[in-house]
PDB file of C-alpha atoms in Angstrom:
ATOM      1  CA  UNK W 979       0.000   0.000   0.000  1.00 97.00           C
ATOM      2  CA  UNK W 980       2.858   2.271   0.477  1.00 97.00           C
ATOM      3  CA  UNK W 981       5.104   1.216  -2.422  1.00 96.00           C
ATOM      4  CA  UNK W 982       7.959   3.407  -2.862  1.00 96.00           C
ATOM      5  CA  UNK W 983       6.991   5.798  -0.737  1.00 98.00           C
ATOM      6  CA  UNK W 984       7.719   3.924   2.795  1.00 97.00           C
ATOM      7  CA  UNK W 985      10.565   1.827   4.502  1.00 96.00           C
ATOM      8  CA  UNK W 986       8.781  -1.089   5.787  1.00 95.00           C
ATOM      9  CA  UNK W 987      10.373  -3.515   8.828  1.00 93.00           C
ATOM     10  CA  UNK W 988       9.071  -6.043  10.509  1.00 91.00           C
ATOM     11  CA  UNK W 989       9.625  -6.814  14.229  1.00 92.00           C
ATOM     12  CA  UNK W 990       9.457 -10.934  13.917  1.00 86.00           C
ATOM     13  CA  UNK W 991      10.226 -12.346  10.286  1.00 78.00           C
ATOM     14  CA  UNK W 992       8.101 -15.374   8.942  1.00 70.00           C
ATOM     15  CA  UNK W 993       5.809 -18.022  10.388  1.00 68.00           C
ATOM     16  CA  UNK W 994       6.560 -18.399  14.223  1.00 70.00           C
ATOM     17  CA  UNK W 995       4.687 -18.731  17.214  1.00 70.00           C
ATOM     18  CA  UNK W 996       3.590 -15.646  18.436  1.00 71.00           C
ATOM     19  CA  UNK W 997       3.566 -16.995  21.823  1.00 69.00           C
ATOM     20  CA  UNK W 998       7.122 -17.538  22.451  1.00 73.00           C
ATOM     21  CA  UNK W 999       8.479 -14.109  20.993  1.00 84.00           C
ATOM     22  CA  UNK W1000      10.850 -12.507  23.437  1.00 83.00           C
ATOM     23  CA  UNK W1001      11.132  -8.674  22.906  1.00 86.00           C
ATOM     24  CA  UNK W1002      14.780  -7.563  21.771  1.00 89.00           C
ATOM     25  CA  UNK W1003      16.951  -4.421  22.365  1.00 91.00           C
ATOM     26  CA  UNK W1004      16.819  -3.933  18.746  1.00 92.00           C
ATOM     27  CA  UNK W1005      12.894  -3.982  18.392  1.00 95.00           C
ATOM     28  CA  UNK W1006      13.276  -1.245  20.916  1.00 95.00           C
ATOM     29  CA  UNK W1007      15.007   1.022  18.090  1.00 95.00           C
ATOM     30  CA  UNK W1008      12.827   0.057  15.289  1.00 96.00           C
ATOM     31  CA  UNK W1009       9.626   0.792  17.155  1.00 97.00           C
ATOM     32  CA  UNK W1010      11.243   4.563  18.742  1.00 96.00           C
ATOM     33  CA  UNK W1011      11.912   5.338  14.732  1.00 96.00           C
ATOM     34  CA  UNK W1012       8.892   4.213  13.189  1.00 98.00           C
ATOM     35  CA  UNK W1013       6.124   6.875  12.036  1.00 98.00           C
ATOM     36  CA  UNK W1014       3.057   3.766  12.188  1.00 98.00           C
ATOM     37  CA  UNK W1015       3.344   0.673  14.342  1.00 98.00           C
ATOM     38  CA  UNK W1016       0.647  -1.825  12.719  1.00 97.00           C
ATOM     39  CA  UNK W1017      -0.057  -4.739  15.370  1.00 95.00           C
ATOM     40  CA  UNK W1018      -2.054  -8.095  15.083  1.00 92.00           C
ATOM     41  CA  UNK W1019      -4.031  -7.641  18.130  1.00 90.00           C
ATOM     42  CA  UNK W1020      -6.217  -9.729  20.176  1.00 91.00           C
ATOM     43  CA  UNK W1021      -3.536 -10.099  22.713  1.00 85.00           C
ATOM     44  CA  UNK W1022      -1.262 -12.623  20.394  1.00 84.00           C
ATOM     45  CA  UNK W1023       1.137 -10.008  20.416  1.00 89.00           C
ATOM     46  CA  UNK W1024       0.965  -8.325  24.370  1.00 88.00           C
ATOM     47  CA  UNK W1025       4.869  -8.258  23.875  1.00 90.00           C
ATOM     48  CA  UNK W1026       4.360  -5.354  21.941  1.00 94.00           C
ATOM     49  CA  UNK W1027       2.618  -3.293  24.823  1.00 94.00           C
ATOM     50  CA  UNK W1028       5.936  -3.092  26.444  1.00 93.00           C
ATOM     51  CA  UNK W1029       7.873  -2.131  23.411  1.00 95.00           C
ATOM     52  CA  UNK W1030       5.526   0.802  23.256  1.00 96.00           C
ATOM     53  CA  UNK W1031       6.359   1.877  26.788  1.00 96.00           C
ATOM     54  CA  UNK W1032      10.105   1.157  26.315  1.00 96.00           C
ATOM     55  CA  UNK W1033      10.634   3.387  23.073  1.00 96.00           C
ATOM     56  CA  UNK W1034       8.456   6.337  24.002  1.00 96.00           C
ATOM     57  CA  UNK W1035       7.567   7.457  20.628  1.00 98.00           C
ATOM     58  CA  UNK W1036       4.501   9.646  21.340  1.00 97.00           C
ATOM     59  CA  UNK W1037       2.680   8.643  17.731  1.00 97.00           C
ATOM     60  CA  UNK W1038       2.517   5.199  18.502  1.00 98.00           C
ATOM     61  CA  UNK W1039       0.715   4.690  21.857  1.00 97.00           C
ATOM     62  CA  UNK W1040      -3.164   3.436  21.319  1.00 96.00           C
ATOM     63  CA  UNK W1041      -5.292   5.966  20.083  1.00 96.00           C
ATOM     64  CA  UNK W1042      -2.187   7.981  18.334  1.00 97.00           C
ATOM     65  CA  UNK W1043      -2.004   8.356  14.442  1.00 97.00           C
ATOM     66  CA  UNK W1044       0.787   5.775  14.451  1.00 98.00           C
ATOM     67  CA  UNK W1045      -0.651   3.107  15.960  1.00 98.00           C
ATOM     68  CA  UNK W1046      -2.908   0.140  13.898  1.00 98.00           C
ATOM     69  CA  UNK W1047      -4.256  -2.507  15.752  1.00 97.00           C
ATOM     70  CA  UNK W1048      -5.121  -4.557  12.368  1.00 96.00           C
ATOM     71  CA  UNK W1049      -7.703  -6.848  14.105  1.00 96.00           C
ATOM     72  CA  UNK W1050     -10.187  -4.282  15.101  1.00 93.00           C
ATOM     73  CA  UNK W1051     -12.202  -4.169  11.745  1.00 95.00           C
ATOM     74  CA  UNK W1052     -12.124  -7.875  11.323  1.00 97.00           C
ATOM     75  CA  UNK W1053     -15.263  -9.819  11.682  1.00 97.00           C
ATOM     76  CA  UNK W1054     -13.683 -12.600  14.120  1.00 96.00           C
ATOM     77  CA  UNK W1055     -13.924 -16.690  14.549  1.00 96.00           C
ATOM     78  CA  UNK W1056     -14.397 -18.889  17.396  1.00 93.00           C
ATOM     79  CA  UNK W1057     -14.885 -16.140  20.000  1.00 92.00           C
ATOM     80  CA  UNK W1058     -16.033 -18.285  22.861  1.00 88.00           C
ATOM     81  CA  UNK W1059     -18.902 -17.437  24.443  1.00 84.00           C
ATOM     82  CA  UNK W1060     -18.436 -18.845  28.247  1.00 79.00           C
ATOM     83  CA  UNK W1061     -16.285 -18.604  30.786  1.00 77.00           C
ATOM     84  CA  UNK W1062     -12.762 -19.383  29.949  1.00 74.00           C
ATOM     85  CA  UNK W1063     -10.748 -20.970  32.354  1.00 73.00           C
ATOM     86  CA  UNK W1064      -7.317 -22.828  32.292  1.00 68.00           C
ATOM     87  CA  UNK W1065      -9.147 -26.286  31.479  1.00 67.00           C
ATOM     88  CA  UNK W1066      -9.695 -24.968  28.084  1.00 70.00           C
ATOM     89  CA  UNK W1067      -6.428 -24.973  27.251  1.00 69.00           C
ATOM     90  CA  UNK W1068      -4.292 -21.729  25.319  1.00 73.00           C
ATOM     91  CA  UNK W1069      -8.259 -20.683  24.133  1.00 76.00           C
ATOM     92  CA  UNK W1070      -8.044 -17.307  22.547  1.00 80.00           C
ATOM     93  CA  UNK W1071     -10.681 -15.084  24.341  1.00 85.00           C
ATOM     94  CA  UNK W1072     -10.986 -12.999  21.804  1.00 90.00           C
ATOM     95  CA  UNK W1073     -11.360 -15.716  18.892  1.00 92.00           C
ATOM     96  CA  UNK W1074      -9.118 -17.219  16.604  1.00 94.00           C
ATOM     97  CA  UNK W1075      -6.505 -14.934  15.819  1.00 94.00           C
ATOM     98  CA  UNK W1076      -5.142 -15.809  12.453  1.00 95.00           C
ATOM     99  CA  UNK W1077      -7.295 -13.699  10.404  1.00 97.00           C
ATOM    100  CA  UNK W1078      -4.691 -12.749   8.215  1.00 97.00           C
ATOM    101  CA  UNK W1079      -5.556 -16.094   6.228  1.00 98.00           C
ATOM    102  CA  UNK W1080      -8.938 -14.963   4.666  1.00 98.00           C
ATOM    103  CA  UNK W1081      -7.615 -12.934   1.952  1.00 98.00           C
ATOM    104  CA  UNK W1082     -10.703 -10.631   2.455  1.00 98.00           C
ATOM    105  CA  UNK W1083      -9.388 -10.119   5.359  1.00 98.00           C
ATOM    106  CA  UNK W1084      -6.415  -8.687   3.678  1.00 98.00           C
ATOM    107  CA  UNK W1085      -8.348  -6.328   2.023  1.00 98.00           C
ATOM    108  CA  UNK W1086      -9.791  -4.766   5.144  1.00 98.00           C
ATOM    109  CA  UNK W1087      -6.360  -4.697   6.590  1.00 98.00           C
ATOM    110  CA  UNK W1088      -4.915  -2.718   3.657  1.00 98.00           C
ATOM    111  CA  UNK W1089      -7.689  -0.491   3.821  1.00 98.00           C
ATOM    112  CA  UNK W1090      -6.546   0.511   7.469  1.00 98.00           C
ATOM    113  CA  UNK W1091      -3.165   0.931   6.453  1.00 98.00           C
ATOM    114  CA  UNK W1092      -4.097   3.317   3.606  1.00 98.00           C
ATOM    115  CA  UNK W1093      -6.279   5.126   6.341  1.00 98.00           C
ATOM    116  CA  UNK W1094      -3.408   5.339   8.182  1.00 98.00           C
ATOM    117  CA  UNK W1095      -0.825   6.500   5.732  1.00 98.00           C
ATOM    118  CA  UNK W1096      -3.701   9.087   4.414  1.00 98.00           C
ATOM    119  CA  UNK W1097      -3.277  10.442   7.944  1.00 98.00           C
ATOM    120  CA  UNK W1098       0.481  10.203   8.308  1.00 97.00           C
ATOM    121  CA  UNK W1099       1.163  11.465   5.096  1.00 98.00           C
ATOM    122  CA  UNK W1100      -1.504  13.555   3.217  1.00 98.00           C
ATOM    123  CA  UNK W1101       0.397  14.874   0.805  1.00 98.00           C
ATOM    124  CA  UNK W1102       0.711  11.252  -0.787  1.00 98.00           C
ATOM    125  CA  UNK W1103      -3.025  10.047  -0.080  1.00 98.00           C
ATOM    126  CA  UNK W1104      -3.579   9.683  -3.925  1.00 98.00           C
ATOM    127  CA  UNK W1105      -0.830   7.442  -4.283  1.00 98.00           C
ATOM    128  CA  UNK W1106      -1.817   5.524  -1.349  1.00 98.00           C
ATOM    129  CA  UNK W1107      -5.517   5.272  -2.947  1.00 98.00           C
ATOM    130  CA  UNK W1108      -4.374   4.532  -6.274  1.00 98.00           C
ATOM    131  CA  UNK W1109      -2.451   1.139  -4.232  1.00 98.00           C
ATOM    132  CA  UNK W1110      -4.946   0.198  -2.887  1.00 98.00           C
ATOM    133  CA  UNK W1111      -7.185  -0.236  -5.432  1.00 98.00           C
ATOM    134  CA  UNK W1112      -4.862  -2.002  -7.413  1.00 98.00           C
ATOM    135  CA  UNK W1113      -4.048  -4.750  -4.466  1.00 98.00           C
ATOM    136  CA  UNK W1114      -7.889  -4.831  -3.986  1.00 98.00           C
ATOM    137  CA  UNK W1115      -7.813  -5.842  -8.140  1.00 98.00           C
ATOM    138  CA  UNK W1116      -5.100  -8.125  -7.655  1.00 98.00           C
ATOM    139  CA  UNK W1117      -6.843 -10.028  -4.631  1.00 98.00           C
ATOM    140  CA  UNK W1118     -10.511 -10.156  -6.421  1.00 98.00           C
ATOM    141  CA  UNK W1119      -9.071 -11.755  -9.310  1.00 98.00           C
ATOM    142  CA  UNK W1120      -6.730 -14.243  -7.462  1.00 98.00           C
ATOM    143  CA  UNK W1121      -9.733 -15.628  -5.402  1.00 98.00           C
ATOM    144  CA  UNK W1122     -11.488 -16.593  -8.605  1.00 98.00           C
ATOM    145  CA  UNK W1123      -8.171 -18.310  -9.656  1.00 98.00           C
ATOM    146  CA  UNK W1124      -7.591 -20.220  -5.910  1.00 98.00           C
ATOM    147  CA  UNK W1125     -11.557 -21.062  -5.554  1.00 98.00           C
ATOM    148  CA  UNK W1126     -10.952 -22.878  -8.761  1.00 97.00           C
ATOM    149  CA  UNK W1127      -7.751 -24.472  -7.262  1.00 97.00           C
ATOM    150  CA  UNK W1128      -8.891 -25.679  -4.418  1.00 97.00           C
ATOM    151  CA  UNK W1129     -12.148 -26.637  -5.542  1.00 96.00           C
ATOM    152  CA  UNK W1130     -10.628 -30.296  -5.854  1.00 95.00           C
ATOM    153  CA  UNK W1131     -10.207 -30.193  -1.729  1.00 96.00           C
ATOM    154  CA  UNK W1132     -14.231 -30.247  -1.454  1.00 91.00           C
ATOM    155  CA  UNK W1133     -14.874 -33.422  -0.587  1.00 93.00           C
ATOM    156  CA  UNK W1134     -11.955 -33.758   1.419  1.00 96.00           C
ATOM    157  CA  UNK W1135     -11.457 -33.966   5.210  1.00 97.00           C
ATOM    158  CA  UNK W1136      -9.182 -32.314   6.898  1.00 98.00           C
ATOM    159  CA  UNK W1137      -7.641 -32.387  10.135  1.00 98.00           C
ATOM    160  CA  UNK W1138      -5.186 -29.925  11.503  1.00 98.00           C
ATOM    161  CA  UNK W1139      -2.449 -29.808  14.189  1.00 97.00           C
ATOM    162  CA  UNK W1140      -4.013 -26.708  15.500  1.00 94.00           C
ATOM    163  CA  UNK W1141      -6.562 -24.532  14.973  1.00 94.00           C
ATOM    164  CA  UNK W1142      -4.263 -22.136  12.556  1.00 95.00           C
ATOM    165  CA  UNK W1143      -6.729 -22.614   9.423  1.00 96.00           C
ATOM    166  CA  UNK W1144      -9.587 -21.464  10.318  1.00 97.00           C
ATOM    167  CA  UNK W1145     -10.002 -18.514   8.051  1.00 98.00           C
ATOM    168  CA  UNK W1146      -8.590 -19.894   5.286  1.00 98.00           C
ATOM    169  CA  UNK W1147     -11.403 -23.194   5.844  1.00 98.00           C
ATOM    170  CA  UNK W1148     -14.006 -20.249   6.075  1.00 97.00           C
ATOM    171  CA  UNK W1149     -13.232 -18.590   3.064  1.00 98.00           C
ATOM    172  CA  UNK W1150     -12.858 -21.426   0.340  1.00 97.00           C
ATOM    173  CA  UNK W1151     -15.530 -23.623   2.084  1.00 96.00           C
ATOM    174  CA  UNK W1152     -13.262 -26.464   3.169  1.00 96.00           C
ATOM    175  CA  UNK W1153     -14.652 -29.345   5.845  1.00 91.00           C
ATOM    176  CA  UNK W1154     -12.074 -29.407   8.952  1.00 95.00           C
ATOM    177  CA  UNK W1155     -12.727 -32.387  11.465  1.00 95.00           C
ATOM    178  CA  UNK W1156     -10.960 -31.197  13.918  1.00 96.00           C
ATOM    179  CA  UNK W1157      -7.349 -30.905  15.529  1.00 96.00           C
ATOM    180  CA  UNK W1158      -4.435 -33.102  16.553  1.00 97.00           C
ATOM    181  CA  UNK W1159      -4.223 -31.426  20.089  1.00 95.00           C
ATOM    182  CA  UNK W1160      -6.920 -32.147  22.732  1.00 91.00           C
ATOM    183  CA  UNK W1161      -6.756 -28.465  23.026  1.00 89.00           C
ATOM    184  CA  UNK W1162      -5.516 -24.824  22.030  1.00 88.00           C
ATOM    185  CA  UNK W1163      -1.596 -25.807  23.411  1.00 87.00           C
ATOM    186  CA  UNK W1164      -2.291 -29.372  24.739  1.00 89.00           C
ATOM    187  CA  UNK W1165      -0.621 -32.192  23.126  1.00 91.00           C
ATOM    188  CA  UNK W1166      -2.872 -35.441  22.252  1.00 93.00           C
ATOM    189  CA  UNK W1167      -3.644 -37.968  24.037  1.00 94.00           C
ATOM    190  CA  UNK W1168      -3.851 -41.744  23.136  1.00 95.00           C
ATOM    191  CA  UNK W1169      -7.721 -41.126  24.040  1.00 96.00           C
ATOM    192  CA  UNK W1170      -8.027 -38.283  21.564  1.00 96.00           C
ATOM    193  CA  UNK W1171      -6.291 -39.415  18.551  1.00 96.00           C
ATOM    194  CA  UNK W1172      -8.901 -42.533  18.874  1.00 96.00           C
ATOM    195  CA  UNK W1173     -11.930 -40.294  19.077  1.00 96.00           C
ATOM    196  CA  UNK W1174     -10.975 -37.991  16.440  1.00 96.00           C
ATOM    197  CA  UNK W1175      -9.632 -41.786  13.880  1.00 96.00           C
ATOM    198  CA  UNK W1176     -13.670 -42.308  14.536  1.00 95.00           C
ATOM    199  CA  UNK W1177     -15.015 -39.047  12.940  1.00 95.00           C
ATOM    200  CA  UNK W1178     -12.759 -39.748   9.668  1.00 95.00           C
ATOM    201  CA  UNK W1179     -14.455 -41.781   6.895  1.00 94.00           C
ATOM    202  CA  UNK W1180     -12.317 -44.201   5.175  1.00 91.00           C
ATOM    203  CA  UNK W1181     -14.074 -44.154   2.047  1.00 92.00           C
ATOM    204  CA  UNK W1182     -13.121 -40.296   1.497  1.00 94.00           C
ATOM    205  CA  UNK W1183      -9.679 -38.687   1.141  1.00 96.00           C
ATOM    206  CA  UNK W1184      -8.133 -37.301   4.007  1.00 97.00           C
ATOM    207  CA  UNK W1185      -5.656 -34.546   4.430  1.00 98.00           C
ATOM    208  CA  UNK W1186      -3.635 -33.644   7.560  1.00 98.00           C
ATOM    209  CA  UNK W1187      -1.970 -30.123   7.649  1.00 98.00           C
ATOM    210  CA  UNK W1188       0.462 -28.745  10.570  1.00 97.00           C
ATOM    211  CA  UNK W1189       1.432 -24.835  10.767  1.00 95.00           C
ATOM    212  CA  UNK W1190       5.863 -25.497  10.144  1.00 93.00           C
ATOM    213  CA  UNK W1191       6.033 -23.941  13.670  1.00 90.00           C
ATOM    214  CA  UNK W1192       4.280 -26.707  15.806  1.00 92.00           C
ATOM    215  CA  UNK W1193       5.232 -30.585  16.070  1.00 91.00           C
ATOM    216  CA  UNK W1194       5.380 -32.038  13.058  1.00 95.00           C
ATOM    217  CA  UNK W1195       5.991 -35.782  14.591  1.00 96.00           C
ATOM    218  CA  UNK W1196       2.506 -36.699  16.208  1.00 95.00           C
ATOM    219  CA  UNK W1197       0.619 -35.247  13.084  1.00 97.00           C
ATOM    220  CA  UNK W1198       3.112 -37.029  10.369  1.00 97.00           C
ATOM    221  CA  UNK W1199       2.382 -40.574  12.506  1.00 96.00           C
ATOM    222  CA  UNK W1200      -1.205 -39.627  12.498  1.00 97.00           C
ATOM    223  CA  UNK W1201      -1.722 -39.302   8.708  1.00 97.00           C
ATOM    224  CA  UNK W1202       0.321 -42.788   8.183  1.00 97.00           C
ATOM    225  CA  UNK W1203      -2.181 -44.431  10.601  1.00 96.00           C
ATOM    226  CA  UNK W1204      -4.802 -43.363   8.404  1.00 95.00           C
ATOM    227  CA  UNK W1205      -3.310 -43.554   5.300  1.00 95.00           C
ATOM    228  CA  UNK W1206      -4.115 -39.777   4.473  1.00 96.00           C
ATOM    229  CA  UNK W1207      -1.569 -36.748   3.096  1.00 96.00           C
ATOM    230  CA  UNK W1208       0.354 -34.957   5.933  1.00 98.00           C
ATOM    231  CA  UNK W1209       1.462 -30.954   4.692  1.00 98.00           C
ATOM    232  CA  UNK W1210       3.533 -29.090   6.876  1.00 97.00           C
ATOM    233  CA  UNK W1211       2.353 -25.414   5.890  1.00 95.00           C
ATOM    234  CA  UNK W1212       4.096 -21.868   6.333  1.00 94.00           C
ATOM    235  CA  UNK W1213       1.520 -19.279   7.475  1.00 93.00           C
ATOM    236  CA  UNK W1214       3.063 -16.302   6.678  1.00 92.00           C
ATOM    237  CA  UNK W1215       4.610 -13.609   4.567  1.00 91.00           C
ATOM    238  CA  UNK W1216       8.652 -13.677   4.745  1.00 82.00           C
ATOM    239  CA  UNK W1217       9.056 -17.731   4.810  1.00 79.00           C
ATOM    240  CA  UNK W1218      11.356 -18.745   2.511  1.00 75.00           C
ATOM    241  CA  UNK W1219       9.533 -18.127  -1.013  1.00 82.00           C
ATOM    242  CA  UNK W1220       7.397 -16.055  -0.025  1.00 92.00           C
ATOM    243  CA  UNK W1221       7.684 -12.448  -0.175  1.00 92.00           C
ATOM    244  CA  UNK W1222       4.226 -11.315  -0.701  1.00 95.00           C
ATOM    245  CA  UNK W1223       0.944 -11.477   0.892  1.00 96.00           C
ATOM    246  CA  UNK W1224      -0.517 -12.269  -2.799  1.00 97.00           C
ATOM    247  CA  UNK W1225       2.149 -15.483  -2.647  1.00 97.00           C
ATOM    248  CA  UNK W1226       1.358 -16.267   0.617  1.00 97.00           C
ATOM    249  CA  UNK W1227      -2.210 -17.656  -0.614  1.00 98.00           C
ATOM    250  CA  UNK W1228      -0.065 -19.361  -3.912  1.00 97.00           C
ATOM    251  CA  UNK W1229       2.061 -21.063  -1.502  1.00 96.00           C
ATOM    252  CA  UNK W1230      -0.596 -22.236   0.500  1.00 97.00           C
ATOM    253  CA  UNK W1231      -3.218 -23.240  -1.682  1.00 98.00           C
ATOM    254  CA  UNK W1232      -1.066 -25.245  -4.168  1.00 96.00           C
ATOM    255  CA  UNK W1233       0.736 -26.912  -1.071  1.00 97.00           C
ATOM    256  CA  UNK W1234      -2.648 -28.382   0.131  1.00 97.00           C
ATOM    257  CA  UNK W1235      -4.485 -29.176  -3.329  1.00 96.00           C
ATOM    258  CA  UNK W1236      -3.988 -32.558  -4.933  1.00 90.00           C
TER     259      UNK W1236
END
């Protein structure tokens, strides 16, 4: 959205989990420089919070025209609707927090960041507008291209290591049975892999998909036991390969389709 016209960094690089991110000195720096901080939000990224506070830049606390929490015009999944306690497991009280992986999602993102720039940088809004529209181009006719893709995945089941997919299930109508852990951050037990070998038909193809930054081991013996495909996927931008947002959904999509 910014082409030319920004220096973009990026505080963690590739697929990780977001959990086990340890703020660094030189975050510190990158966030006291920046003009616009953009965050994911729903607390998968609270490590940021303190980064704020350390650098002291005034345009990036909440509320300041620096700061974009990118989550707060998404329309969110699984937001649980009891009580959470810790016999739930890592449950995201918020909902599932990969939202990134609906690539309408990305659209509402980029709109925020062009709101954002618009603000920063006024004298540059048409530039930022004309981007826009041409990512929103590029994205519109890339989902007619992927739903055709992945089309062959329909009658498919598909079981994941953890609940990373969600979105991207949601947006190309894909049938998930369920995970490999019991729970959000609790590895299976004997008892669950049993239950969850009973939901899956033999008579239909099966495909078994772990994010490349959980176990791969339980999930690879899993798919041999049932005689279905095991992917290990990347879920983000700046894996090896893939440099783009637009590639990200390449990637992904031709990884998974027969």
């Amino acid at each position: 959205i910014g082409g030319d016209l920004v220096e973009t960094n990026s505080l963690v690089h590739g697929s990780r989990n977001l959990h086990h991110i340890v703020a660094k000195p030189s975050m510190v720096m990158k966030v006291k420089k920046a003009d616009l901080l953009i965050r994911l939000g729903m607390k998968q990224d609270a490590w940021i919070d303190g980064l704020i506070t350390v650098a002291r830049n005034p345009l990036l606390f909440p509320g300041k025209s620096g700061y974009l929490d990118a989550s707060q015009a998404i329309e969110k999944l699984e937001v649980p609707d009891e009580n959470i306690d810790g016999s739930m497991g890592d449950i995201h009280i918020e909902g599932n927090p990969h939202y990134w992986l609906d690539p309408k999602n990305g659209k509402i993102i980029a709109e925020q960041i062009k709101e954002k720039l618009c603000l920063i940088d006024p004298k540059n809004k048409k530039d930022y507008e004309k981007n826009l529209l041409l990512f929103n181009n590029e994205i519109d006719q890339k989902i007619k291209i992927w739903k055709k893709t992945i089309a062959s995945l329909t009658d498919y089941q598909i079981v994941t290591y953890h609940a990373v997919w969600s979105y991207l299930f949601d947006a190309f109508n894909l049938n998930c049975l369920g995970t490999i852990e019991k729970l959000p951050g609790i590895p299976p037990t004997a008892k669950h892999l049993h239950q969850l070998k009973q939901k899956i038909n033999s008579q239909k193809p099966t495909l078994i998909i772990t994010a490349s930054y959980y176990p791969q081991l339980k999930s690879k013996r899993f798919a041999e036991e049932i005689n279905a495909k095991h992917v290990t996927l990347a879920a983000n931008v700046m894996d090896p390969k893939i440099p783009s947002y637009v590639q990200l959904f390449d990637y992904m999509i031709n990884s998974i389709t027969p």
